[in-house]
One Martini backbone bead per residue (centre of mass of N, CA, C, O) as a GRO file, in nm:
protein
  108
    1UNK     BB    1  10.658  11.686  10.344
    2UNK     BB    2  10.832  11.659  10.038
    3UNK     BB    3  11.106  11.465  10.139
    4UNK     BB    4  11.238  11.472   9.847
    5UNK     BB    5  11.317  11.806   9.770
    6UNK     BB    6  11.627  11.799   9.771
    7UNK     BB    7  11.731  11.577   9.576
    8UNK     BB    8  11.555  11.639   9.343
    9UNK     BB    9  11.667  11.926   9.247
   10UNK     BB   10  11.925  11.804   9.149
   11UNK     BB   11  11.829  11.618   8.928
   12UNK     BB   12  11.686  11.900   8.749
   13UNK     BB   13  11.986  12.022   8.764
   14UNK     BB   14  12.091  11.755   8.550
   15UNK     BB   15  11.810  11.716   8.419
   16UNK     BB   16  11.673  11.784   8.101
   17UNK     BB   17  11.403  11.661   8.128
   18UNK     BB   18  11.129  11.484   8.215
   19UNK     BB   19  10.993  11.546   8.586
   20UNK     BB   20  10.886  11.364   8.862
   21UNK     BB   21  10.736  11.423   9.171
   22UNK     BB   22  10.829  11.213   9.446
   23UNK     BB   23  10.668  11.327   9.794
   24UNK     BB   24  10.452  11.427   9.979
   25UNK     BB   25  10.208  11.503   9.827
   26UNK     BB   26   9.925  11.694  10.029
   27UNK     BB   27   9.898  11.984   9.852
   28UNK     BB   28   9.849  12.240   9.641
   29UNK     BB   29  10.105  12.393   9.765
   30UNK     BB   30  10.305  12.213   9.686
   31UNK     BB   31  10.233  12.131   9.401
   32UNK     BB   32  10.317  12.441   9.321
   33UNK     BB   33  10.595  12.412   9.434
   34UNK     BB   34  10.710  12.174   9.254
   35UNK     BB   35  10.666  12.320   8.990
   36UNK     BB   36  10.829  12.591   9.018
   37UNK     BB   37  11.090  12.385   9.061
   38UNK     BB   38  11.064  12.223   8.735
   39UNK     BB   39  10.845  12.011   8.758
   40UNK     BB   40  10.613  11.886   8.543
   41UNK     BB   41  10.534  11.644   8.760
   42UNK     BB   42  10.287  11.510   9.024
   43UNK     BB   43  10.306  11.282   9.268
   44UNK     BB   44   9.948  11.160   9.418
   45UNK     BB   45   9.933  10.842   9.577
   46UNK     BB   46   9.837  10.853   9.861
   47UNK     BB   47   9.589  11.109   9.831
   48UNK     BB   48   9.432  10.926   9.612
   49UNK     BB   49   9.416  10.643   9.818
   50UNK     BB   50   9.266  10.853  10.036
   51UNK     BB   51   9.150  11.057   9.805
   52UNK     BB   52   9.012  11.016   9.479
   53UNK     BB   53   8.896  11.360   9.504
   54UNK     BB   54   9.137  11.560   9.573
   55UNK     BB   55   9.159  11.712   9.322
   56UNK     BB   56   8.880  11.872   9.334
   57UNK     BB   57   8.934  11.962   9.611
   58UNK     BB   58   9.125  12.148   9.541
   59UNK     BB   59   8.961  12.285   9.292
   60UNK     BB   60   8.762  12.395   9.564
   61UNK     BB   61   9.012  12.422   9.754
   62UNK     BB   62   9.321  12.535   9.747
   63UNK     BB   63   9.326  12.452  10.115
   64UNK     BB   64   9.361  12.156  10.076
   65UNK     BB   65   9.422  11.881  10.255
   66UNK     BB   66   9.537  11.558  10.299
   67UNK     BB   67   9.495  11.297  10.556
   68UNK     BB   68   9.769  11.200  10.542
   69UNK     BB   69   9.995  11.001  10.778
   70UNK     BB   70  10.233  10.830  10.707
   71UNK     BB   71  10.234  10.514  10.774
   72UNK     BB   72  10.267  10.294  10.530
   73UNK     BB   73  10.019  10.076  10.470
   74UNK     BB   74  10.025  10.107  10.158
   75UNK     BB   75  10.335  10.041  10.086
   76UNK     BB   76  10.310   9.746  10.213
   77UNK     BB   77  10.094   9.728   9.949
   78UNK     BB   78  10.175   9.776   9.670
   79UNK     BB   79  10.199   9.489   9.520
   80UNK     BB   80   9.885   9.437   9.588
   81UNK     BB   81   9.549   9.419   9.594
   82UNK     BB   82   9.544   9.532   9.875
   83UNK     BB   83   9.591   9.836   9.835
   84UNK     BB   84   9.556  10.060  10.083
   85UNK     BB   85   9.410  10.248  10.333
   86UNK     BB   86   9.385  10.248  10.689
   87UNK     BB   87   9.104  10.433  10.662
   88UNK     BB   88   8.916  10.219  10.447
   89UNK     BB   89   8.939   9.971  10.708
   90UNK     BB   90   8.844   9.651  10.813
   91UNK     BB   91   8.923   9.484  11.034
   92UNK     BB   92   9.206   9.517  11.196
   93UNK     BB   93   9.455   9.447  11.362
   94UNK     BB   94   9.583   9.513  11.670
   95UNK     BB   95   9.854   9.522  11.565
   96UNK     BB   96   9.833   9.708  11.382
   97UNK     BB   97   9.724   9.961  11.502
   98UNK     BB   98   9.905  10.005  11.686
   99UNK     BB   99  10.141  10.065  11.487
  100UNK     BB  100  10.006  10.322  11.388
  101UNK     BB  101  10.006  10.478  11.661
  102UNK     BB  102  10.341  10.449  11.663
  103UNK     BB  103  10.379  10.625  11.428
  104UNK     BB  104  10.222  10.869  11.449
  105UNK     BB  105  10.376  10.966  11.704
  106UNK     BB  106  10.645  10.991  11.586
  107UNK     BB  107  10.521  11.207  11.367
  108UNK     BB  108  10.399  11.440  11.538
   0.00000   0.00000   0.00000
């Protein structure tokens, strides 16, 4: 989580304007920590596409966490018709799987 908040941070030290946090919320906590860190707005396109109702559930249980595994099969069809996460597709092909698998693992 948060995987560019460091890069970022630079960022908003040298720029004045307002700036949108992108890298890794999926939780109240962080994106509590990324406003507080001085950015006007947080996205959290993966959180919304693997749970479309995030926002409520963060806004009825402040410790909610979205079950986001990282494992970018969302980014790698990010412009495309097809972007979905692979939590919510079925009859995927078994070399997806499998790979979906050992980057789980890898991300352990």
């Amino acid at each position: 989580e948060l995987y560019f908040l460091d890069d970022a941070r630079q960022f908003r030290k040298e720029l004045k304007c307002p700036l949108v946090y992108v890298g890794g919320v999926v939780s109240r906590d962080n994106a509590d920590k990324v406003m507080s860190e001085g950015f006007e707005f947080v996205q959290m396109g993966r959180a919304l596409l693997n749970e479309p109702d995030f926002v409520n559930r963060m806004k009825e249980d402040e410790g909610h966490k979205c079950s986001c595994d990282h494992v970018n099969y969302c980014i790698a069809r990010m412009y495309s018709r097809e972007m979905a996460c692979h939590k919510h597709l079925d009859n995927l092909p078994p070399q997806i799987l499998k790979e979906i698998e050992r980057i789980k693992r890898n991300n352990g």
